[in-house]
């Protein structure tokens, strides 16, 4: 039974962990393409909704049933139907179960059949997560491993320690994601014939960053509330806050520096993954390690997530759009093992220090006992998940099919699975001008300093255009491709020049530039970016003036400033009056 303050504390943590569903949804949506945004949102919604029901009906009992169906391995079912006496436990464990299930969707995004997703998400919530969870948290065999009461008695361990679920939640979800993504196969266009990967950037780093901040915030419920109380444990809970935050911060800094060195620039999406890697890795030991220990764990997690994502992507040829395997599977498993190295405080008391033979970490002279138990525990859970999820995925693939058709994947799952033309309706993603508010170039190409132009893109400027004297009686179509952020300035400048009409089209495109930029460590050979196409037809305004005006307004000195195309127009017919030629372009009544 919880005291009143402990109940409030656990329920507060429950709300924070539930809010992490929004974080996962935003990370996965941002790191994938816009044509699948609605599908991602739907999956993150439904794995929580379906998981809530099946975890109540089956999972909670298998995980926490006191009268075990199989001693040490499996709980009973009666406890689920007695949930009216365990409200707080049920809802707190439900949101943890949902976290394990939702991790899988990111790695299998953009090509998974929605029906198949529902089925394997239900299976994880009903059986896979609860069984291994019983071993760790429900009084099963791992919880007493290495103690006098359990297997390997007298080993001198504290029992398998995974305080808030680096393995119980994150590795279970991450390993399931790895297996599913392997069976599913990569997205169309991800790998070339020689096996080299192509970068497929997500459509919104803004959404991805928002998701990471939400998850970081939610982790302050995920880890501290796993103390299941706060009364008399103030120091312990405060330390959990600090170790959780420290590991995340150090991992983030590590990834930023590491990608800066490896790729030439700090990789934004990988650094966001670094924050999550630190959070996942510290989750197992947040209550028992020192602040220094948490910093080291964060440092290691930062290295693991960068090299881990590269290894999965390049060596294993497994397409994981969001990096779920590197973050949750690898950092979850390693973070749990590191408890055996850095364990110092008793995780369930205020600040009592562990002793030799009672779980003290390797670097503090505690020997290898706890480290061995942690390794065995991670291996046992990994074996369970590998066997069961292989069976589940292959069974689902045979019954309903894991993967959508090639046509559905190319068009996007939003359209075929949910009838959505676009998850963004009338909204248009707008790119930021590369050069605005920087000193790498100059908005006015004529006054750009030599140093500024050299710092941007080396070019040879020319002003050689057809003589305007030859324009008399001619009609010319000038087509301008430029950044969206420059359109208003271009429109104003053309109006000042005397251009009274134009046509605007939103387009996407790229130039012929190859290499030089990386996304998650993979060179970007072709990346379609939002552009606007502006068309003006002129007869009396000199074409050279239009070109010079456009160049002056649109120049930044960087790749992507745009291009100007000039075409001769054979004739123009004004529909309302029937006027033709130059006269058709005049609005004089």
Coordinates of C-alpha atoms in Angstrom, one line a residue:
X1 CA 0.0 0.0 0.0
X2 CA 1.2 3.5 -0.8
X3 CA 1.0 6.5 1.5
X4 CA -0.9 9.5 0.2
X5 CA 2.2 11.4 -0.8
X6 CA 3.7 8.3 -2.4
X7 CA 0.6 7.7 -4.4
X8 CA 0.6 11.3 -5.7
X9 CA 4.3 10.9 -6.5
X10 CA 3.8 7.7 -8.5
X11 CA 0.8 9.1 -10.3
X12 CA 2.7 12.3 -11.2
X13 CA 5.4 10.1 -12.7
X14 CA 2.7 8.2 -14.6
X15 CA 1.5 11.4 -16.3
X16 CA 5.0 12.3 -17.3
X17 CA 5.7 8.8 -18.8
X18 CA 2.4 9.0 -20.6
X19 CA 3.5 12.3 -22.1
X20 CA 6.5 10.5 -23.5
X21 CA 4.1 8.9 -26.1
X22 CA 3.9 12.4 -27.6
X23 CA 7.7 12.6 -27.6
X24 CA 8.1 9.3 -29.4
X25 CA 5.4 10.4 -31.9
X26 CA 7.2 13.6 -32.7
X27 CA 10.7 12.0 -33.0
X28 CA 9.4 9.4 -35.3
X29 CA 7.3 11.8 -37.4
X30 CA 10.2 14.3 -37.7
X31 CA 12.8 11.7 -38.7
X32 CA 10.6 10.2 -41.4
X33 CA 9.1 11.7 -44.6
X34 CA 6.0 13.9 -44.6
X35 CA 4.0 11.4 -46.7
X36 CA 3.9 9.0 -43.7
X37 CA 3.3 11.5 -40.9
X38 CA -0.3 10.6 -40.3
X39 CA 0.6 6.9 -40.2
X40 CA 3.2 7.4 -37.6
X41 CA 0.9 9.4 -35.4
X42 CA -1.8 6.8 -35.7
X43 CA 0.6 4.0 -34.7
X44 CA 1.8 5.8 -31.7
X45 CA -1.8 6.5 -30.6
X46 CA -3.0 2.9 -31.1
X47 CA -0.1 1.1 -29.5
X48 CA -0.9 2.9 -26.3
X49 CA -4.7 2.4 -26.7
X50 CA -4.5 -1.3 -27.6
X51 CA -1.7 -1.9 -25.2
X52 CA -3.7 -0.5 -22.3
X53 CA -6.5 -3.0 -22.9
X54 CA -4.4 -6.1 -23.4
X55 CA -2.0 -5.3 -20.6
X56 CA -4.9 -5.1 -18.2
X57 CA -6.5 -8.3 -19.5
X58 CA -3.3 -10.4 -19.7
X59 CA 0.0 -8.6 -19.3
X60 CA -0.3 -7.2 -15.8
X61 CA -1.1 -10.6 -14.4
X62 CA 1.7 -12.4 -16.2
X63 CA 4.1 -9.7 -14.9
X64 CA 3.0 -9.2 -11.3
X65 CA 0.9 -12.2 -10.4
X66 CA 2.1 -13.4 -7.0
X67 CA 0.9 -17.0 -7.5
X68 CA 3.2 -18.0 -10.3
X69 CA 2.1 -20.3 -13.0
X70 CA 5.7 -21.2 -13.5
X71 CA 7.9 -20.5 -10.5
X72 CA 10.3 -17.7 -11.3
X73 CA 9.2 -17.5 -14.9
X74 CA 5.5 -16.5 -15.2
X75 CA 2.9 -14.8 -13.0
X76 CA -0.7 -15.7 -12.8
X77 CA -3.7 -14.0 -14.4
X78 CA -5.9 -13.3 -11.4
X79 CA -4.1 -10.2 -10.4
X80 CA -5.2 -8.4 -13.6
X81 CA -8.9 -8.9 -12.8
X82 CA -8.2 -7.7 -9.2
X83 CA -6.9 -4.4 -10.5
X84 CA -9.5 -2.5 -8.5
X85 CA -7.3 -3.0 -5.5
X86 CA -4.1 -1.9 -7.3
X87 CA -5.1 1.1 -9.3
X88 CA -1.8 2.9 -8.9
X89 CA 0.3 -0.1 -9.9
X90 CA -1.8 -0.9 -12.9
X91 CA -1.7 2.6 -14.5
X92 CA 2.0 3.1 -13.7
X93 CA 3.0 -0.2 -15.3
X94 CA 0.7 0.4 -18.2
X95 CA 2.6 3.5 -19.4
X96 CA 5.9 1.6 -19.1
X97 CA 4.5 -1.2 -21.2
X98 CA 3.3 1.3 -23.8
X99 CA 6.9 2.7 -24.0
X100 CA 8.3 -0.7 -24.9
X101 CA 5.8 -1.2 -27.6
X102 CA 6.1 2.2 -29.2
X103 CA 9.8 2.0 -29.7
X104 CA 9.4 -0.6 -32.4
X105 CA 7.4 1.6 -34.8
X106 CA 10.3 4.0 -35.5
X107 CA 12.6 1.4 -36.8
X108 CA 9.9 -0.2 -39.0
X109 CA 8.5 3.1 -40.2
X110 CA 7.4 4.0 -43.7
X111 CA 6.8 0.5 -45.0
X112 CA 4.9 -1.5 -42.4
X113 CA 1.3 -2.7 -42.9
X114 CA -0.9 -1.0 -40.3
X115 CA -2.8 -4.3 -39.5
X116 CA 0.5 -6.0 -38.9
X117 CA 1.7 -3.2 -36.7
X118 CA -1.4 -3.5 -34.5
X119 CA -0.9 -7.3 -34.1
X120 CA 2.8 -7.2 -33.1
X121 CA 2.2 -4.2 -30.8
X122 CA -0.5 -6.2 -29.0
X123 CA 1.7 -9.2 -28.8
X124 CA 4.5 -7.2 -27.2
X125 CA 2.1 -5.6 -24.6
X126 CA 0.3 -8.9 -23.8
X127 CA 3.2 -11.4 -23.6
X128 CA 6.7 -10.4 -24.6
X129 CA 7.2 -7.5 -22.3
X130 CA 5.3 -8.9 -19.3
X131 CA 7.2 -12.2 -19.2
X132 CA 10.7 -10.7 -19.1
X133 CA 9.3 -8.0 -16.9
X134 CA 8.2 -10.6 -14.4
X135 CA 11.7 -12.0 -14.3
X136 CA 13.2 -8.6 -13.5
X137 CA 10.5 -6.7 -11.5
X138 CA 7.8 -9.2 -10.7
X139 CA 9.8 -11.4 -8.3
X140 CA 11.1 -13.8 -11.0
X141 CA 14.4 -15.6 -11.3
X142 CA 16.5 -12.6 -12.4
X143 CA 15.5 -10.5 -9.4
X144 CA 17.2 -12.9 -7.1
X145 CA 20.1 -14.1 -9.4
X146 CA 23.3 -14.2 -7.5
X147 CA 21.7 -13.9 -4.0
X148 CA 21.4 -16.6 -1.3
X149 CA 17.8 -17.1 -2.3
X150 CA 18.2 -17.4 -6.0
X151 CA 20.2 -19.1 -8.8
X152 CA 24.0 -19.0 -8.4
X153 CA 23.6 -18.6 -4.6
X154 CA 26.5 -17.0 -2.7
X155 CA 27.8 -15.2 -5.8
X156 CA 27.7 -12.0 -3.9
X157 CA 25.4 -10.0 -6.2
X158 CA 22.4 -7.8 -5.4
X159 CA 20.3 -9.6 -7.9
X160 CA 19.8 -8.4 -11.5
X161 CA 19.4 -4.6 -11.2
X162 CA 17.4 -2.6 -13.8
X163 CA 15.9 0.2 -11.8
X164 CA 13.7 1.8 -14.4
X165 CA 14.0 -0.4 -17.4
X166 CA 17.1 0.0 -19.6
X167 CA 16.7 -3.7 -20.4
X168 CA 13.1 -4.4 -19.2
X169 CA 11.6 -1.6 -21.4
X170 CA 14.2 -0.2 -23.8
X171 CA 16.2 -3.2 -24.9
X172 CA 13.0 -5.2 -25.2
X173 CA 11.6 -2.6 -27.5
X174 CA 14.9 -1.9 -29.3
X175 CA 15.7 -5.5 -30.0
X176 CA 12.2 -6.1 -31.2
X177 CA 12.7 -3.2 -33.5
X178 CA 16.0 -4.7 -34.8
X179 CA 14.4 -8.1 -35.5
X180 CA 11.3 -6.5 -37.2
X181 CA 13.4 -4.1 -39.4
X182 CA 15.6 -7.0 -40.5
X183 CA 12.6 -9.2 -41.5
X184 CA 10.8 -6.3 -43.1
X185 CA 13.7 -5.2 -45.2
X186 CA 14.9 -1.6 -46.1
X187 CA 12.9 1.2 -47.6
X188 CA 12.9 1.5 -51.4
X189 CA 16.0 3.4 -52.4
X190 CA 17.8 3.1 -49.1
X191 CA 20.6 0.9 -50.5
X192 CA 22.4 0.8 -53.8
X193 CA 23.2 -2.3 -55.7
X194 CA 26.7 -2.4 -54.2
X195 CA 25.2 -2.2 -50.7
X196 CA 26.2 1.4 -49.9
X197 CA 23.5 3.3 -48.0
X198 CA 21.7 6.4 -49.2
X199 CA 20.6 9.1 -46.8
X200 CA 16.8 9.6 -46.6
X201 CA 16.5 12.7 -44.4
X202 CA 13.4 13.2 -42.2
X203 CA 11.1 16.0 -43.2
X204 CA 11.2 18.0 -40.0
X205 CA 14.1 18.3 -37.5
X206 CA 11.9 20.8 -35.6
X207 CA 9.4 18.0 -34.8
X208 CA 12.2 15.6 -34.0
X209 CA 13.8 18.1 -31.6
X210 CA 10.4 18.8 -29.9
X211 CA 10.0 15.1 -29.4
X212 CA 13.5 14.8 -27.8
X213 CA 12.8 17.6 -25.4
X214 CA 9.4 16.0 -24.5
X215 CA 11.1 12.7 -23.9
X216 CA 13.9 14.3 -21.8
X217 CA 11.2 16.0 -19.7
X218 CA 9.2 12.8 -19.4
X219 CA 12.3 10.9 -18.2
X220 CA 12.1 12.9 -15.0
X221 CA 9.0 10.8 -14.3
X222 CA 10.3 7.6 -15.9
X223 CA 13.3 7.3 -13.6
X224 CA 12.6 9.1 -10.3
X225 CA 9.0 7.8 -10.0
X226 CA 10.4 4.2 -10.3
X227 CA 11.3 4.6 -6.7
X228 CA 7.6 4.0 -6.1
X229 CA 7.7 6.6 -3.4
X230 CA 9.3 9.7 -2.1
X231 CA 8.6 9.8 1.6
X232 CA 11.8 9.2 3.4
X233 CA 13.7 8.8 0.1
X234 CA 14.3 12.5 -0.6
X235 CA 18.0 12.1 -1.2
X236 CA 17.7 9.1 -3.3
X237 CA 15.0 10.7 -5.6
X238 CA 17.1 13.9 -5.9
X239 CA 20.1 11.9 -6.9
X240 CA 18.1 10.1 -9.6
X241 CA 17.1 13.4 -11.1
X242 CA 20.7 14.5 -11.2
X243 CA 22.2 11.3 -12.6
X244 CA 19.4 11.1 -15.2
X245 CA 20.0 14.6 -16.4
X246 CA 23.8 14.3 -16.3
X247 CA 24.0 11.2 -18.4
X248 CA 21.8 12.8 -21.1
X249 CA 23.8 16.0 -21.1
X250 CA 27.1 14.3 -21.4
X251 CA 25.9 12.0 -24.1
X252 CA 24.6 14.9 -26.1
X253 CA 27.8 16.8 -25.9
X254 CA 29.8 13.6 -26.8
X255 CA 27.7 13.0 -29.9
X256 CA 28.0 16.6 -31.0
X257 CA 31.8 16.6 -30.8
X258 CA 32.1 13.1 -32.3
X259 CA 30.0 13.9 -35.3
X260 CA 31.8 17.2 -35.7
X261 CA 35.1 15.3 -36.0
X262 CA 33.8 12.5 -38.1
X263 CA 31.5 14.3 -40.5
X264 CA 33.1 17.8 -40.6
X265 CA 29.9 19.4 -39.0
X266 CA 27.9 18.6 -35.9
X267 CA 25.0 16.3 -37.0
X268 CA 21.7 17.6 -35.7
X269 CA 19.6 14.4 -35.9
X270 CA 22.4 12.2 -34.5
X271 CA 23.0 14.7 -31.6
X272 CA 19.3 14.5 -30.8
X273 CA 19.7 10.7 -30.7
X274 CA 22.6 11.2 -28.4
X275 CA 20.3 12.8 -25.8
X276 CA 18.1 9.8 -25.9
X277 CA 21.0 7.4 -25.8
X278 CA 22.2 8.9 -22.5
X279 CA 18.7 8.7 -21.0
X280 CA 18.3 5.1 -22.0
X281 CA 21.7 4.0 -20.7
X282 CA 21.3 5.6 -17.3
X283 CA 17.8 4.3 -16.7
X284 CA 19.1 1.0 -15.2
X285 CA 21.6 2.5 -12.8
X286 CA 20.2 5.9 -12.1
X287 CA 19.5 5.1 -8.5
X288 CA 22.7 3.4 -7.6
X289 CA 25.5 5.2 -9.5
X290 CA 27.2 8.4 -8.5
X291 CA 27.0 11.6 -10.5
X292 CA 30.5 10.9 -11.8
X293 CA 29.5 7.4 -12.8
X294 CA 26.4 8.8 -14.6
X295 CA 28.7 11.2 -16.6
X296 CA 30.9 8.3 -17.7
X297 CA 27.9 6.2 -18.7
X298 CA 26.6 9.2 -20.7
X299 CA 30.0 9.5 -22.4
X300 CA 30.0 5.8 -23.4
X301 CA 26.4 6.0 -24.5
X302 CA 27.3 8.9 -26.8
X303 CA 30.0 6.8 -28.5
X304 CA 27.8 3.7 -28.7
X305 CA 24.9 5.5 -30.4
X306 CA 27.1 7.0 -33.1
X307 CA 29.0 3.9 -34.0
X308 CA 26.0 1.7 -33.3
X309 CA 23.8 3.5 -35.8
X310 CA 26.5 3.5 -38.4
X311 CA 27.1 -0.3 -37.8
X312 CA 23.4 -1.1 -38.1
X313 CA 23.0 1.1 -41.2
X314 CA 26.3 0.2 -43.1
X315 CA 27.3 -3.3 -42.0
X316 CA 24.1 -5.0 -41.0
X317 CA 22.2 -3.3 -43.9
X318 CA 19.2 -2.8 -41.6
X319 CA 17.2 0.3 -42.3
X320 CA 16.3 2.1 -39.1
X321 CA 14.9 5.5 -40.0
X322 CA 15.0 6.9 -36.4
X323 CA 18.0 5.1 -34.9
X324 CA 15.8 3.1 -32.4
X325 CA 18.2 0.1 -32.5
X326 CA 21.2 2.2 -31.6
X327 CA 19.5 4.2 -28.9
X328 CA 17.3 1.6 -27.2
X329 CA 18.7 -1.8 -27.9
X330 CA 22.5 -1.1 -27.8
X331 CA 22.5 1.7 -25.1
X332 CA 19.8 -0.2 -23.1
X333 CA 21.8 -3.4 -22.9
X334 CA 25.2 -1.7 -22.3
X335 CA 23.7 0.7 -19.8
X336 CA 22.3 -2.2 -17.8
X337 CA 25.6 -4.1 -17.9
X338 CA 27.5 -0.9 -16.6
X339 CA 25.5 -1.1 -13.4
X340 CA 27.9 -3.9 -12.5
X341 CA 30.8 -1.5 -13.0
X342 CA 29.5 1.7 -11.4
X343 CA 27.0 0.5 -8.7
X344 CA 27.7 2.4 -5.5
X345 CA 24.6 3.4 -3.5
X346 CA 21.8 1.0 -2.4
X347 CA 19.1 1.7 -5.0
X348 CA 16.2 1.4 -2.6
X349 CA 17.4 3.3 0.5
X350 CA 18.2 7.0 1.1
X351 CA 22.0 7.0 0.6
X352 CA 23.4 3.8 2.0
X353 CA 26.5 2.6 0.3
X354 CA 26.7 -0.9 -1.1
X355 CA 29.2 -3.4 0.4
X356 CA 31.5 -6.0 -1.1
X357 CA 29.4 -9.1 -1.8
X358 CA 26.3 -7.0 -1.9
X359 CA 26.3 -5.6 -5.4
X360 CA 29.1 -3.0 -5.2
X361 CA 30.5 -2.1 -8.6
X362 CA 33.7 -3.4 -10.1
X363 CA 35.6 0.0 -10.0
X364 CA 34.9 0.4 -6.3
X365 CA 36.4 -3.0 -5.5
X366 CA 33.2 -5.0 -5.5
X367 CA 34.5 -7.6 -7.8
X368 CA 32.9 -9.1 -10.9
X369 CA 29.9 -10.7 -9.2
X370 CA 27.3 -8.0 -10.0
X371 CA 28.8 -7.4 -13.4
X372 CA 28.4 -11.2 -14.2
X373 CA 24.8 -11.1 -13.1
X374 CA 24.1 -8.0 -15.2
X375 CA 25.5 -9.7 -18.3
X376 CA 23.6 -12.9 -17.7
X377 CA 20.4 -10.9 -17.2
X378 CA 20.8 -8.9 -20.4
X379 CA 21.6 -12.1 -22.3
X380 CA 18.6 -14.0 -21.0
X381 CA 16.2 -11.2 -21.9
X382 CA 17.8 -10.8 -25.3
X383 CA 17.4 -14.5 -26.0
X384 CA 13.7 -14.4 -24.9
X385 CA 12.9 -11.4 -27.1
X386 CA 14.9 -12.8 -30.1
X387 CA 13.0 -16.1 -30.1
X388 CA 9.5 -14.8 -29.4
X389 CA 9.7 -11.8 -31.8
X390 CA 11.1 -13.9 -34.6
X391 CA 8.1 -16.2 -34.2
X392 CA 5.6 -13.4 -33.9
X393 CA 6.9 -11.3 -36.9
X394 CA 7.1 -14.3 -39.2
X395 CA 3.7 -15.5 -38.2
X396 CA 2.2 -12.1 -38.8
X397 CA 4.0 -11.8 -42.1
X398 CA 2.5 -15.1 -43.3
X399 CA -1.0 -14.3 -42.1
X400 CA -1.5 -10.6 -43.0
X401 CA 1.9 -9.5 -44.5
X402 CA 4.3 -7.2 -42.7
X403 CA 5.1 -4.9 -45.6
X404 CA 2.9 -2.8 -47.8
X405 CA 3.2 -2.9 -51.6
X406 CA 5.8 -1.0 -53.5
X407 CA 3.1 1.4 -54.8
X408 CA 1.8 2.1 -51.3
X409 CA 5.3 2.8 -50.0
X410 CA 6.2 5.1 -52.9
X411 CA 2.9 7.1 -52.6
X412 CA 3.1 7.1 -48.8
X413 CA 1.2 5.2 -46.1
X414 CA -0.9 8.3 -45.3
X415 CA -2.8 8.0 -48.5
X416 CA -3.2 4.2 -48.8
X417 CA -3.6 3.2 -45.1
X418 CA -5.6 6.2 -43.9
X419 CA -7.0 8.1 -46.9
X420 CA -4.9 11.2 -46.1
X421 CA -3.8 13.3 -49.0
X422 CA -1.4 15.0 -46.6
X423 CA -1.0 15.2 -42.9
X424 CA -0.2 18.9 -43.3
X425 CA -3.2 19.9 -45.4
X426 CA -2.7 23.5 -46.6
X427 CA 0.6 24.1 -44.7
X428 CA 3.8 24.3 -46.6
X429 CA 7.2 23.5 -45.0
X430 CA 9.4 26.6 -45.4
X431 CA 13.2 26.3 -45.5
X432 CA 15.4 28.9 -43.9
X433 CA 17.7 30.9 -46.2
X434 CA 21.2 29.6 -45.6
X435 CA 22.9 33.0 -45.6
X436 CA 20.5 35.2 -43.6
X437 CA 22.1 36.7 -40.6
X438 CA 25.5 35.1 -41.3
X439 CA 28.8 36.4 -42.6
X440 CA 29.3 33.6 -45.1
X441 CA 28.0 35.6 -48.0
X442 CA 26.1 38.8 -48.7
X443 CA 22.5 39.4 -49.7
X444 CA 23.6 41.8 -52.3
X445 CA 26.0 40.0 -54.7
X446 CA 27.4 43.2 -56.1
X447 CA 28.6 44.5 -52.7
X448 CA 29.7 41.1 -51.3
X449 CA 33.3 41.3 -50.1
X450 CA 35.8 38.9 -51.8
X451 CA 36.4 37.2 -48.4
X452 CA 32.6 36.6 -48.0
X453 CA 32.2 35.2 -51.4
X454 CA 35.2 32.9 -50.9
X455 CA 33.8 31.7 -47.6
X456 CA 30.6 30.8 -49.4
X457 CA 30.8 29.2 -52.8
X458 CA 33.6 30.1 -55.3
X459 CA 31.9 31.5 -58.5
X460 CA 32.6 33.5 -61.6
X461 CA 30.2 36.4 -61.9
X462 CA 29.0 37.5 -65.3
X463 CA 26.6 40.1 -66.6
X464 CA 26.5 39.2 -70.3
X465 CA 22.9 39.2 -71.5
X466 CA 21.3 39.8 -74.9
X467 CA 21.2 43.5 -75.9
X468 CA 18.0 45.2 -74.9
X469 CA 17.9 47.1 -78.2
X470 CA 16.9 43.8 -79.8
X471 CA 13.9 43.4 -77.5
X472 CA 11.5 45.7 -79.2
X473 CA 8.3 43.9 -80.0
X474 CA 9.6 40.7 -78.4
X475 CA 7.8 38.9 -75.6
X476 CA 10.0 37.0 -73.1
X477 CA 9.2 34.6 -70.3
X478 CA 11.6 34.8 -67.4
X479 CA 11.4 31.8 -65.0
X480 CA 13.1 32.2 -61.6
X481 CA 13.7 29.3 -59.2
X482 CA 14.6 30.5 -55.7
X483 CA 14.3 29.9 -51.9
X484 CA 10.8 30.2 -50.4
X485 CA 12.2 32.7 -47.8
X486 CA 13.2 35.1 -50.6
X487 CA 9.9 35.3 -52.4
X488 CA 8.5 38.3 -50.6
X489 CA 11.6 40.3 -51.3
X490 CA 11.7 39.2 -54.9
X491 CA 8.0 40.1 -55.4
X492 CA 8.6 43.6 -53.9
X493 CA 11.6 44.2 -56.1
X494 CA 9.9 43.1 -59.3
X495 CA 6.9 45.3 -58.5
X496 CA 9.2 48.3 -58.0
X497 CA 10.8 47.5 -61.4
X498 CA 7.4 47.7 -63.1
X499 CA 6.4 44.1 -63.3
X500 CA 2.6 44.0 -62.7
X501 CA 1.9 40.3 -62.9
X502 CA 3.6 37.0 -62.0
X503 CA 2.8 33.4 -61.5
X504 CA 4.0 31.5 -58.4
X505 CA 4.3 27.7 -58.1
X506 CA 5.6 25.7 -55.1
X507 CA 8.0 23.1 -56.3
X508 CA 10.7 20.8 -54.9
X509 CA 14.1 20.2 -56.5
X510 CA 17.9 20.1 -56.2
X511 CA 20.9 20.9 -58.2
X512 CA 23.6 18.5 -59.5
X513 CA 25.9 19.1 -56.5
X514 CA 27.0 15.8 -55.0
X515 CA 28.5 14.9 -51.6
X516 CA 29.9 17.2 -48.9
X517 CA 26.9 17.0 -46.6
X518 CA 26.0 14.1 -44.3
X519 CA 22.8 12.9 -42.7
X520 CA 23.4 10.5 -39.8
X521 CA 26.9 9.7 -41.2
X522 CA 25.6 9.0 -44.7
X523 CA 26.6 11.3 -47.6
X524 CA 23.6 13.1 -49.2
X525 CA 23.8 12.7 -52.9
X526 CA 20.4 14.1 -53.7
X527 CA 18.1 16.0 -51.4
X528 CA 14.9 17.5 -52.7
X529 CA 14.3 20.9 -51.1
X530 CA 11.2 23.2 -51.2
X531 CA 11.5 26.0 -53.8
X532 CA 9.3 28.5 -55.5
X533 CA 9.0 29.0 -59.2
X534 CA 8.2 32.6 -60.2
X535 CA 7.3 33.3 -63.9
X536 CA 7.0 36.7 -65.3
X537 CA 6.3 37.6 -69.0
X538 CA 7.8 40.9 -70.1
X539 CA 7.8 43.0 -73.3
X540 CA 8.5 46.6 -72.2
X541 CA 10.6 46.0 -69.1
X542 CA 14.2 45.1 -70.2
X543 CA 15.0 41.5 -69.6
X544 CA 18.4 42.4 -68.3
X545 CA 16.8 44.6 -65.6
X546 CA 14.7 41.6 -64.5
X547 CA 17.7 39.4 -64.3
X548 CA 19.8 41.9 -62.4
X549 CA 17.0 42.6 -60.0
X550 CA 16.5 38.9 -59.3
X551 CA 20.2 38.3 -58.8
X552 CA 20.5 41.2 -56.4
X553 CA 17.6 40.1 -54.2
X554 CA 18.2 36.3 -54.3
X555 CA 22.0 36.1 -53.9
X556 CA 23.4 34.7 -50.7
X557 CA 26.6 33.1 -52.0
X558 CA 25.6 29.5 -51.2
X559 CA 24.5 26.5 -53.1
X560 CA 20.7 26.7 -53.6
X561 CA 20.4 30.4 -54.5
X562 CA 18.5 29.4 -57.5
X563 CA 18.5 29.8 -61.3
X564 CA 16.9 32.1 -63.9
X565 CA 15.7 30.8 -67.3
X566 CA 14.8 33.0 -70.2
X567 CA 12.5 31.9 -73.0
X568 CA 11.2 33.5 -76.1
X569 CA 7.4 33.6 -76.3
X570 CA 5.9 33.1 -79.7
X571 CA 2.6 34.9 -79.0
X572 CA 0.1 35.8 -76.2
X573 CA -3.7 35.9 -76.5
X574 CA -5.8 37.8 -74.0
X575 CA -8.9 35.7 -73.5
X576 CA -11.3 38.4 -72.5
X577 CA -10.6 40.9 -75.3
X578 CA -8.9 38.7 -77.9
X579 CA -5.9 41.0 -78.1
X580 CA -2.7 39.4 -79.2
X581 CA 1.0 40.0 -78.8
X582 CA 2.4 42.8 -76.7
X583 CA -1.0 44.4 -76.5
X584 CA -2.4 41.4 -74.6
X585 CA 0.1 42.0 -71.8
X586 CA -1.2 45.6 -71.2
X587 CA -4.0 46.1 -68.7
X588 CA -5.0 49.5 -70.1
X589 CA -8.8 49.7 -70.6

